[in-house]
XYZ file of C-alpha atoms in Angstrom:
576
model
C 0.000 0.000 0.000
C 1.310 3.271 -0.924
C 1.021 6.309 1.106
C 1.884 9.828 0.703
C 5.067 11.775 2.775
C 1.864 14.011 4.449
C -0.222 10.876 5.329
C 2.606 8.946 6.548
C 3.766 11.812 8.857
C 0.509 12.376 10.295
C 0.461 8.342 11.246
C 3.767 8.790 12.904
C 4.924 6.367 9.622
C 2.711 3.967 11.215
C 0.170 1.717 9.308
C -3.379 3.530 10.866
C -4.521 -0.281 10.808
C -2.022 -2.309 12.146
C 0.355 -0.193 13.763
C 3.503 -1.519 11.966
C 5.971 0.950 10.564
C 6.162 1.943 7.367
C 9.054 1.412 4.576
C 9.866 4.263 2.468
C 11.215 2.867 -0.410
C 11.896 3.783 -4.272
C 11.831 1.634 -7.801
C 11.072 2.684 -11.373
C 7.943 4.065 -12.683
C 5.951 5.387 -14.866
C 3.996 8.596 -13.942
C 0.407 9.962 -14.930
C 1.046 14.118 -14.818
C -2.209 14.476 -12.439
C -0.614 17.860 -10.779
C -1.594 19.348 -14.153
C -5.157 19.435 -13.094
C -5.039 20.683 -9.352
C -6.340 24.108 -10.724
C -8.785 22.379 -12.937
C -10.374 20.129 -10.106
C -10.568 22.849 -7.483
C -12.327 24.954 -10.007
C -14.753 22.349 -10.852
C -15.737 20.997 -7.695
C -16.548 24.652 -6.519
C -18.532 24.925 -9.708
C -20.144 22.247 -9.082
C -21.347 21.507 -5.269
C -23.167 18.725 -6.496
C -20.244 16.457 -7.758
C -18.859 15.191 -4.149
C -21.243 15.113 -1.683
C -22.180 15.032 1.400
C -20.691 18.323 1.965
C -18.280 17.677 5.126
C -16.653 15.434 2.414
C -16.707 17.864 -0.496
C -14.985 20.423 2.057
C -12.340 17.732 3.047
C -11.082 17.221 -0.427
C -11.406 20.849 -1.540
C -9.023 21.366 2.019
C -5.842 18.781 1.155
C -6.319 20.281 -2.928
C -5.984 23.871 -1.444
C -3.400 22.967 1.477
C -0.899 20.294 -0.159
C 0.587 20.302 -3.969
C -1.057 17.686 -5.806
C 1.817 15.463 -6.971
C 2.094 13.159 -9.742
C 0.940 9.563 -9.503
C 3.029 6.765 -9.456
C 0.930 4.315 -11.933
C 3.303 1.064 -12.534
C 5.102 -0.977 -9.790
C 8.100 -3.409 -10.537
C 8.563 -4.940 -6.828
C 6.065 -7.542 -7.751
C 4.469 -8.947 -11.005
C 0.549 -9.824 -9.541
C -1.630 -7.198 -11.653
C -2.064 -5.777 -14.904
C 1.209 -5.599 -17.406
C 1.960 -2.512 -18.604
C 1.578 -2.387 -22.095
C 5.611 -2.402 -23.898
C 7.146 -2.106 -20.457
C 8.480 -5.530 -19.118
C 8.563 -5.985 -15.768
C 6.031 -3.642 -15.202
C 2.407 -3.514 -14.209
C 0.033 -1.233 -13.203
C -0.943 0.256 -10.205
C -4.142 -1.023 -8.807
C -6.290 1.701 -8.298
C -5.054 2.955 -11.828
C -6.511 -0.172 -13.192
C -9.163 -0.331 -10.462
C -10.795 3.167 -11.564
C -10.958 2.244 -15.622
C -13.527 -0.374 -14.983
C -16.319 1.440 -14.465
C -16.011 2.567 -18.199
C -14.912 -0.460 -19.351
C -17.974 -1.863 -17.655
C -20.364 0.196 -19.659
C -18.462 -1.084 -22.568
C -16.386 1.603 -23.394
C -13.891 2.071 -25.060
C -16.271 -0.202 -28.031
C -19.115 1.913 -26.957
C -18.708 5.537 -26.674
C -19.054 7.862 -23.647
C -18.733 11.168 -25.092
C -21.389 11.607 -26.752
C -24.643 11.272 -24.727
C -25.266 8.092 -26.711
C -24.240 5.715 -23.794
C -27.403 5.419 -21.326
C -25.135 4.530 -18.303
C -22.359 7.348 -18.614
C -21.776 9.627 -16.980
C -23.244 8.024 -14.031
C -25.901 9.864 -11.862
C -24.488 8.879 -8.751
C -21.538 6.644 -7.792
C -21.870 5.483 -4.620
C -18.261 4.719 -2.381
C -17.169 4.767 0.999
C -15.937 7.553 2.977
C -12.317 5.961 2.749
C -11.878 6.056 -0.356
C -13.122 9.204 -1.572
C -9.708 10.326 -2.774
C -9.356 8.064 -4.960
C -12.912 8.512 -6.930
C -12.873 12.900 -6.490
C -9.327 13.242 -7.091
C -7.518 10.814 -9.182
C -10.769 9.668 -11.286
C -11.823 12.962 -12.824
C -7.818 13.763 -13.494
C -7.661 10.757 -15.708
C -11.270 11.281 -16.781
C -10.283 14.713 -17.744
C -6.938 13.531 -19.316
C -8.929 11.749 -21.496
C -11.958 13.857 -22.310
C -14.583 11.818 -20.861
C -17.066 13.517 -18.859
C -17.203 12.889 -15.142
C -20.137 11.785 -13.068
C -22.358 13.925 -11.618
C -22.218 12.881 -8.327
C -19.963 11.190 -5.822
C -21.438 10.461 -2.509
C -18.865 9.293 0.203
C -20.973 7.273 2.790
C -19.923 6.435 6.463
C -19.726 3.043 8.509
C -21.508 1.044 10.810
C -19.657 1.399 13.871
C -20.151 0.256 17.640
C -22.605 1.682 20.048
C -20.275 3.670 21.562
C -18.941 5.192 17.797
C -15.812 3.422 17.995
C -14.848 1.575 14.691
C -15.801 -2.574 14.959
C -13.207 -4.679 15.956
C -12.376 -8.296 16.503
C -9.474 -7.233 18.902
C -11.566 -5.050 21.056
C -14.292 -7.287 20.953
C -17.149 -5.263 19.461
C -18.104 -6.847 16.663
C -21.674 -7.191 15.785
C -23.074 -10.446 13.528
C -25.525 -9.213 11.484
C -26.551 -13.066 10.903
C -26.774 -13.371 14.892
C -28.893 -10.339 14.938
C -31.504 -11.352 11.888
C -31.729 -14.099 13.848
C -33.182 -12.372 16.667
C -35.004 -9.628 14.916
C -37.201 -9.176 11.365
C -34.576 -8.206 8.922
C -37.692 -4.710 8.601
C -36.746 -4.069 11.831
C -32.866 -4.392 10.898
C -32.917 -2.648 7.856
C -35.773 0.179 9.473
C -33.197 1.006 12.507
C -30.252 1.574 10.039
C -32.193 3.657 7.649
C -33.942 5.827 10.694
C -31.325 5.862 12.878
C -28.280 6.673 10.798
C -27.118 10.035 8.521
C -26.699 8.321 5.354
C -22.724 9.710 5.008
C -21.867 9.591 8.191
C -21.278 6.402 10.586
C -24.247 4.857 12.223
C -23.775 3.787 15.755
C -25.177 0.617 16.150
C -27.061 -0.591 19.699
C -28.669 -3.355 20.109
C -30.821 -1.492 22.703
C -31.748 1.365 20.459
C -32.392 -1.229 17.828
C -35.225 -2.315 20.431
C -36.167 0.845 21.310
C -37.169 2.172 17.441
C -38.926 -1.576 16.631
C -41.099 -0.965 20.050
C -41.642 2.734 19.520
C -42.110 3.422 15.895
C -43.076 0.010 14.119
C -44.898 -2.076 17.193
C -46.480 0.746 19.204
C -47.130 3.278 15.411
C -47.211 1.247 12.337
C -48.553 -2.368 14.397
C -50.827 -0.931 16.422
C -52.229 1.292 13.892
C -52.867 -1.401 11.525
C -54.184 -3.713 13.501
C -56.902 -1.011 14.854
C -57.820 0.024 11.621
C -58.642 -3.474 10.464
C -60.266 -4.316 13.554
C -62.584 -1.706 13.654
C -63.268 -2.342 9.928
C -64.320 -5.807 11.023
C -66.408 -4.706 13.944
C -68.193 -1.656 12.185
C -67.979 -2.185 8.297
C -69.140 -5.865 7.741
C -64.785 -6.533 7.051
C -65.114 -4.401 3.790
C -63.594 -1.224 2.290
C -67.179 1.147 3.110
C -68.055 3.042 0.160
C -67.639 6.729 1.579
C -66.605 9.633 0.922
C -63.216 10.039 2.552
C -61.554 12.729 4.211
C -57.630 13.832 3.754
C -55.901 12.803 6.724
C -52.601 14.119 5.187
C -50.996 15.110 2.103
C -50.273 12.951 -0.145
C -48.997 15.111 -2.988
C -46.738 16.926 -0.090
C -45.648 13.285 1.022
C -44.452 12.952 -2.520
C -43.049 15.780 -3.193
C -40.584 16.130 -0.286
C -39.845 12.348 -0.185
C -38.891 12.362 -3.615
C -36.392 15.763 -2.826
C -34.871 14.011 0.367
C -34.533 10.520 -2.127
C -33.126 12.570 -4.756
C -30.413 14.188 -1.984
C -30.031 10.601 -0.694
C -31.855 12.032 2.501
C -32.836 8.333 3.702
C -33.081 9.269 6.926
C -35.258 11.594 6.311
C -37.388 9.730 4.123
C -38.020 7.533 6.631
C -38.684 10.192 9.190
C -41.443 11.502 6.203
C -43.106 8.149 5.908
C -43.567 6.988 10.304
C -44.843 10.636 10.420
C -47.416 9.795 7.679
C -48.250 6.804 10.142
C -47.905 8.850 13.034
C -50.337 11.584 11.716
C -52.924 8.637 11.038
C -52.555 7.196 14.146
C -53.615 10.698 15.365
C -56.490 11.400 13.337
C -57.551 7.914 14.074
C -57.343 8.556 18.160
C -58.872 12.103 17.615
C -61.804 10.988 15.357
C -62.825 8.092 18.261
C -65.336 6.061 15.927
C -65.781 4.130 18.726
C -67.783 6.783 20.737
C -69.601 8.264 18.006
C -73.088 7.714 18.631
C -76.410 9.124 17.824
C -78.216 9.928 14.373
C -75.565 8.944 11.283
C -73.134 7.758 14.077
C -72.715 4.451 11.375
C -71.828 6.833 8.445
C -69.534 9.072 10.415
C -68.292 5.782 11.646
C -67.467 4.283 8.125
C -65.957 7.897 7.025
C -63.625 7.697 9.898
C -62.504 3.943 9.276
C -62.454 4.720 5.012
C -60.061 7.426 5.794
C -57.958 5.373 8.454
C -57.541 2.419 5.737
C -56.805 4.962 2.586
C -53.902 6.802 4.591
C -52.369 3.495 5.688
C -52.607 2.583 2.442
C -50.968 5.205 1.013
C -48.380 5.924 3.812
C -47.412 2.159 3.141
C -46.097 3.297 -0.269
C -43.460 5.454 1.106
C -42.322 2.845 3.854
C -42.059 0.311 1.835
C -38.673 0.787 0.309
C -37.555 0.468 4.434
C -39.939 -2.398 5.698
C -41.030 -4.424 2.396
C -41.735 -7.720 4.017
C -43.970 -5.643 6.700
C -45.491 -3.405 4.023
C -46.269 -6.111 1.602
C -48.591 -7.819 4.490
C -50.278 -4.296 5.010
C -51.399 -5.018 1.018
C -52.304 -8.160 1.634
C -54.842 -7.078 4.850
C -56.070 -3.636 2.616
C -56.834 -6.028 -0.258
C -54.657 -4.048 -2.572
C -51.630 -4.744 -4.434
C -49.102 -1.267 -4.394
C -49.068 1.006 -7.311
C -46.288 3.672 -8.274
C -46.249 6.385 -6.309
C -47.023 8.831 -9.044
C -50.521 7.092 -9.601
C -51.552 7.619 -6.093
C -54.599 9.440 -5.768
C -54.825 12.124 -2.920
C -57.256 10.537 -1.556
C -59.119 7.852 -2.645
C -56.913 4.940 -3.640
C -59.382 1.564 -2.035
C -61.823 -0.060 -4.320
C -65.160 -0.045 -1.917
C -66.730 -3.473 -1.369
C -62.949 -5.072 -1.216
C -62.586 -7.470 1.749
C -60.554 -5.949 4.608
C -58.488 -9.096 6.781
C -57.523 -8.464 10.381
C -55.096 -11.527 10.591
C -51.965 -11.058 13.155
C -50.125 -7.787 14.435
C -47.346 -6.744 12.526
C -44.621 -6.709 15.175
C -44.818 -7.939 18.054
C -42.913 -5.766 20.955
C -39.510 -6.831 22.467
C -38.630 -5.967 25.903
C -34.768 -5.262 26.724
C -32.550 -6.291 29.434
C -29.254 -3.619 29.454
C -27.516 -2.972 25.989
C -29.092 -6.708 25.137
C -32.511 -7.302 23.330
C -34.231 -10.657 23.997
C -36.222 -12.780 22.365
C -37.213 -12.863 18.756
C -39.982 -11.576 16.655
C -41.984 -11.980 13.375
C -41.618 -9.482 10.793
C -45.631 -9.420 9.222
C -47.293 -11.828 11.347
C -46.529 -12.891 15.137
C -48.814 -12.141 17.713
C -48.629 -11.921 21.355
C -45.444 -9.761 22.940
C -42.344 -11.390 23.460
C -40.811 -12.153 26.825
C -37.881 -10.838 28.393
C -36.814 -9.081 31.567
C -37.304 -5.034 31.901
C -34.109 -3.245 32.942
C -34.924 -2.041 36.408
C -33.593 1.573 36.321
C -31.269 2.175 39.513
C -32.683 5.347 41.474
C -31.086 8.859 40.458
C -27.821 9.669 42.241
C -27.545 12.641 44.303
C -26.020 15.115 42.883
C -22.396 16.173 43.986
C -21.366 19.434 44.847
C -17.696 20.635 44.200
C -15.286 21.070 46.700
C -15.631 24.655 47.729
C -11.531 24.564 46.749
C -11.948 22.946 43.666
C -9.834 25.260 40.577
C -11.976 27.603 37.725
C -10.189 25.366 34.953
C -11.576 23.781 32.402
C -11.760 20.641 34.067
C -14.682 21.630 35.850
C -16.341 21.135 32.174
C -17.591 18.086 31.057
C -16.780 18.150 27.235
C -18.125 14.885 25.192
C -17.805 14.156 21.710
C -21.023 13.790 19.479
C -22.841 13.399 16.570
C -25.551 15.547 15.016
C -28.395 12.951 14.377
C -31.261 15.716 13.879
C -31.708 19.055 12.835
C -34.553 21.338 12.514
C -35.040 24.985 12.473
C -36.303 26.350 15.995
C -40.064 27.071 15.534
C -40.144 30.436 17.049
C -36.954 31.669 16.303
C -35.339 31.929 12.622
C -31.249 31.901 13.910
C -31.846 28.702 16.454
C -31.195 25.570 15.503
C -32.773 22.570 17.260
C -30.300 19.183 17.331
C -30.464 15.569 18.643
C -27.074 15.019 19.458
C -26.062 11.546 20.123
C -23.223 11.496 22.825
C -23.031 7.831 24.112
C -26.049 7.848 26.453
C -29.328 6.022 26.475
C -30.845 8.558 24.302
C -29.844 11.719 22.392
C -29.202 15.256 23.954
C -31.457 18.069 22.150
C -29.386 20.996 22.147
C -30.696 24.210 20.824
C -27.722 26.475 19.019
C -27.619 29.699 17.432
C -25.855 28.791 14.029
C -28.274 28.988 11.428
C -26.856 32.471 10.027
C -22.872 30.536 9.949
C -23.779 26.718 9.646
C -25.709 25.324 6.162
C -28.458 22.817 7.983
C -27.035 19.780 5.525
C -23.170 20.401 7.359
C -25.310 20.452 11.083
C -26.819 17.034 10.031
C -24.897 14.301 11.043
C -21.294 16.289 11.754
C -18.929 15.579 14.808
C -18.992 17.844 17.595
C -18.038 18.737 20.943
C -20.113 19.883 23.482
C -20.366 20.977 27.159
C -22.168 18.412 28.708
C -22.713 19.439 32.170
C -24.603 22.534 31.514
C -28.170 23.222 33.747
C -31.074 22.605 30.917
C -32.284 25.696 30.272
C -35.070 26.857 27.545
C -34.632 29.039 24.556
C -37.480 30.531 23.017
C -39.614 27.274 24.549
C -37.227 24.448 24.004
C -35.310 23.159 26.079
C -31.442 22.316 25.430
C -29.848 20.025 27.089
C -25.703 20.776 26.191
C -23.758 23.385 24.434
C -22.103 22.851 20.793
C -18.608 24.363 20.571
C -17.857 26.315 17.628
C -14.585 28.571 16.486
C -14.909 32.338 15.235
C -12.554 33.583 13.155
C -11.002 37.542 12.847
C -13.607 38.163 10.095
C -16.446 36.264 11.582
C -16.560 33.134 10.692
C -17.839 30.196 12.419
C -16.716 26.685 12.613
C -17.331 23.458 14.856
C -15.133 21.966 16.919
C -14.362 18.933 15.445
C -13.178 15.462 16.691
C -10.940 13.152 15.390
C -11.910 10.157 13.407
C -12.164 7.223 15.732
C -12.860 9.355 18.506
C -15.849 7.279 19.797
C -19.616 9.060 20.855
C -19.703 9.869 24.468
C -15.576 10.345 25.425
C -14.179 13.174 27.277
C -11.974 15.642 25.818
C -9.083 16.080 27.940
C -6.405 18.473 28.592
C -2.705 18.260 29.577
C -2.198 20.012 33.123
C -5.397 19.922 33.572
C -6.864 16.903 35.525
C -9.896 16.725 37.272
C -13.621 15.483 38.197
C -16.371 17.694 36.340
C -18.805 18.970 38.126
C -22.025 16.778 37.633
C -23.685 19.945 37.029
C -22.520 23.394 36.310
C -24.092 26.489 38.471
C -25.052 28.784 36.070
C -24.924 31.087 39.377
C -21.367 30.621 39.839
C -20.485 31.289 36.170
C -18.179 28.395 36.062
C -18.416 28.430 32.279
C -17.773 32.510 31.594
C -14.913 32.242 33.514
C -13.746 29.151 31.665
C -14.367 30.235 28.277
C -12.027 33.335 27.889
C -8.943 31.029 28.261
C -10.678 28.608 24.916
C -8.881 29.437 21.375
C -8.114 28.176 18.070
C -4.030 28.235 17.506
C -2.395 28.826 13.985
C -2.749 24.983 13.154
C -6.503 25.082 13.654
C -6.276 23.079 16.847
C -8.889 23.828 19.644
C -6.821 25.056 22.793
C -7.170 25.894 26.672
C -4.725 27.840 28.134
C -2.588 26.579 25.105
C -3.165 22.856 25.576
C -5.398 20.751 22.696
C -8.503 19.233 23.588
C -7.315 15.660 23.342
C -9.276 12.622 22.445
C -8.228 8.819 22.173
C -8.064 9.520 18.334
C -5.918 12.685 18.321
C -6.933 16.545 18.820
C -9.874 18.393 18.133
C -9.904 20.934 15.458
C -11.395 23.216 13.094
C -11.893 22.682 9.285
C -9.751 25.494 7.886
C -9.792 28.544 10.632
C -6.085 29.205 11.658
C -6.592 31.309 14.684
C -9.693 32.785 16.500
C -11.917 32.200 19.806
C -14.328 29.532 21.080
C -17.061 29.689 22.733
């Protein structure tokens, strides 16, 4: 494996991986002249925002092309003779990612069929889809040979993240944190699986995986929303509508044109999350109108019509809220069908409101999920993914009473160590309701359940660079409301001489939930900060960002078991 003079210096010359030193060595090559286009590329990708995304990776590359000289590329190796040969070059052959990279035009059949001229359906591709590793290789060396040889690039590049462990630290045999996914389909509908992954994680960025949370999402979004919902819809069609679709008029119990629209924007973005989020929220709106509309105490003159209005509606919302949910629970979705009588449609031929052919026989059959009860970080138990019944059986975690809280020694130092500062992740955004320059977050920082954190960044921040990005954040701050909502830490950003604002940002590897640390200055954090006291304001003058971008106290780096926390590209400034 090759690595740069930078990379290797920043590893110490250590393999990242292993831990082995490197070997700086030197043979014959042959070079492709890719510092021709540094100019080229940086002028492209900033004219064209679109063509790495998600943005946090767009602005990594655009930071090493603007920081470091883009050398040329060593394309042929001679130390072994496993690969390619280089054409008239004995001894040669060619370096793999060289190779590597050609395929995906040679797999679209060029260079028989041509790619420059908008008669090839497959190039240039809409989206290539890699991970976050390797994005160097696909936004920097790809479109330099790809402009080398006149061949249009793709439009997009999307750089996604990992599944990592619960605690954000990557999976490893040696540390023991490995998760099967074979062990866990085993235990849980592979909806369930797939539904946790797609709700819970910033397609992008890593995903955290917990087998608890896992529980929690399958319990509250897809046994207590989507199950129960389905299962009183049909009933109640049973009970009240002879077990057929009632021919009614029915009302709009949400958008479906809006559902569409914005599902097919977040799709188009690769938004899955959010997607998601869009379709339960269909469900959850249902489930709502359902509870509010109480067909079972309607009484009185036309109490059966208003009945069969309520229950029409009910079953044409499920059915169309099952559309958008299906691409994240088929199995699930395909058994909603099945009970409604009706086979899906594409989307675009769903009507806005009436979609259910009356007369069609409505089945009640078995709950969708059944509910899982959880013992620690460990789910129990084992469920059926479109037709168990009956709850599953396990023991409930019997929550130890709250600790007192501790007071600090009346001696104890105003140092930063009286702070509690955790790394993060942004897993929600949305714009404060009541005021446009708050920002409302769900920040995941190891614990049972996300922080919410209201910050003012909306005038410095783009919302797509809030969603999902590392942070840092005072964690021991009193909860205190702004503008109505309550937030629960602070986020930690840099400001620059001109103005601008950054986050704080971790180090790769630096796991959800650690402390930041800081040479010299040991200590417990207080389990609570006194906003009387002003603990923080007389903390916070001695926080600054040093010429290398580093995030400082009193001139040492906030330290993490990954390395120091920094800012993107300011190079001097405050934080606060």
């Amino acid at each position: 494996m090759f690595v740069t003079e930078t990379d290797a210096a920043a590893a110490d010359y250590k393999d990242p991986v292993s831990g082995k030193p490197l070997k700086k060595m030197s043979e014959e090559s042959y070079f492709f002249r890719m510092s021709k286009y540094q100019s080229r590329l940086i002028e492209y990708i900033e004219e064209n925002p679109e063509f790495i995304q998600p943005t946090r990776r767009r602005n990594e590359i655009l930071a090493r092309l603007r920081e470091d000289e883009l050398r040329d590329l060593s394309v042929s190796r001679t130390t072994f003779d496993w690969g390619i040969p280089v054409p008239d070059a004995p001894g040669h052959v060619l370096y793999v990612w060289f190779d590597a990279l050609t395929n995906y035009l040679t797999g679209v059949g060029w260079p028989k069929k041509e790619v420059t001229d908008g008669g090839n359906p497959f190039w240039p591709p809409a989206v290539q889809i890699i991970g976050k590793d390797i994005t160097w290789f696909h936004c920097v060396i790809w479109p330099c040979m790809l402009f080398s040889a006149k061949i249009p690039l793709p439009k997009t590049v999307f750089g996604h993240g990992f599944v990592t462990a619960s605690d954000g630290q990557k999976m490893s045999k040696s540390i023991g944190n490995v998760v099967d996914p074979l062990e866990q389909l085993a235990k849980y509908p592979s909806d369930s699986f797939r539904y946790y992954l797609m709700r819970n994680g910033v397609y992008g960025s890593d995903i955290p995986f917990s087998e608890a949370n896992l529980v929690y999402v399958h319990n509250a979004d897809l046994a207590d929303v989507l199950g129960n919902l389905v299962h009183r819809a049909t009933n109640l069609c049973a009970k009240n509508c002879a077990g057929v679709v009632p021919d009614v008029a029915p009302e709009r119990v949400f958008d479906v044109g809006a559902l569409r629209a914005t599902s097919e924007h977040a799709m188009k973005n690769l938004e899955t999350q959010k997607c998601c989020e869009l379709a339960i929220n269909a469900m959850k709106d249902t489930n709502k109108y359902l509870t509010d509309a109480a067909p079972w105490a309607v009484k009185g003159d036309g109490a059966a019509e208003r009945k069969a209005v309520i229950i029409r509606s009910t079953l044409e919302a499920v059915y169309a809220a099952a559309h958008f949910l299906s691409p994240f629970i088929p199995a699930a979705c395909d058994h909603i069908f099945e009970k409604l009588g009706a086979p899906a449609k594409p989307i675009w031929r769903l009507s806005r409101e009436s979609n259910l052919t009356p007369g069609t026989t409505v089945s009640v059959g078995g709950i969708l999920f059944a509910k899982f009860e959880v013992e620690g970080e460990n789910a129990e138990g084992g469920a059926s993914g479109g037709g168990g019944d009956g709850k599953k059986k396990g023991k409930a975690a019997t929550a130890p009473p709250p600790p007192k809280k501790k007071e600090p020694p009346k001696d104890a130092p105003v140092d930063v160590s009286r702070l509690c500062i955790r790394v993060g992740t942004i897993t929600k955004v949305w714009r404060h309701p009541d005021a446009e320059k708050l920002y409302c977050e769900l920040i995941d920082i190891g614990e049972s359940a996300p922080r919410q954190v209201v910050s003012g960044l909306v005038d410095h921040v783009p919302e797509d660079e809030m969603l999902g990005a590392r942070v840092v954040v005072v964690a021991n701050m009193k909860p205190s409301k702004m503008r109505g909502i309550e937030s629960a830490a602070m986020v930690l950003c840099g400001t620059g001489p001109d103005g601008k604002v950054e986050l704080v940002t971790p180090p790769e590897g630096a796991p959800n939930g650690e402390r930041v640390t800081f040479d010299a200055f040991e200590g417990e954090a207080d389990e609570q900060l006194n906003p009387k006291k002003k603990v923080f304001e007389a903390v916070a003058p001695g926080f600054s960002v040093d010429a290398a971008g580093v995030a400082t106290y009193e001139g040492c780096a906030f330290k993490t078991s990954a390395g120091v926390c920094a800012l993107a590209t300011l190079r001097a400034g405050t934080i606060k």
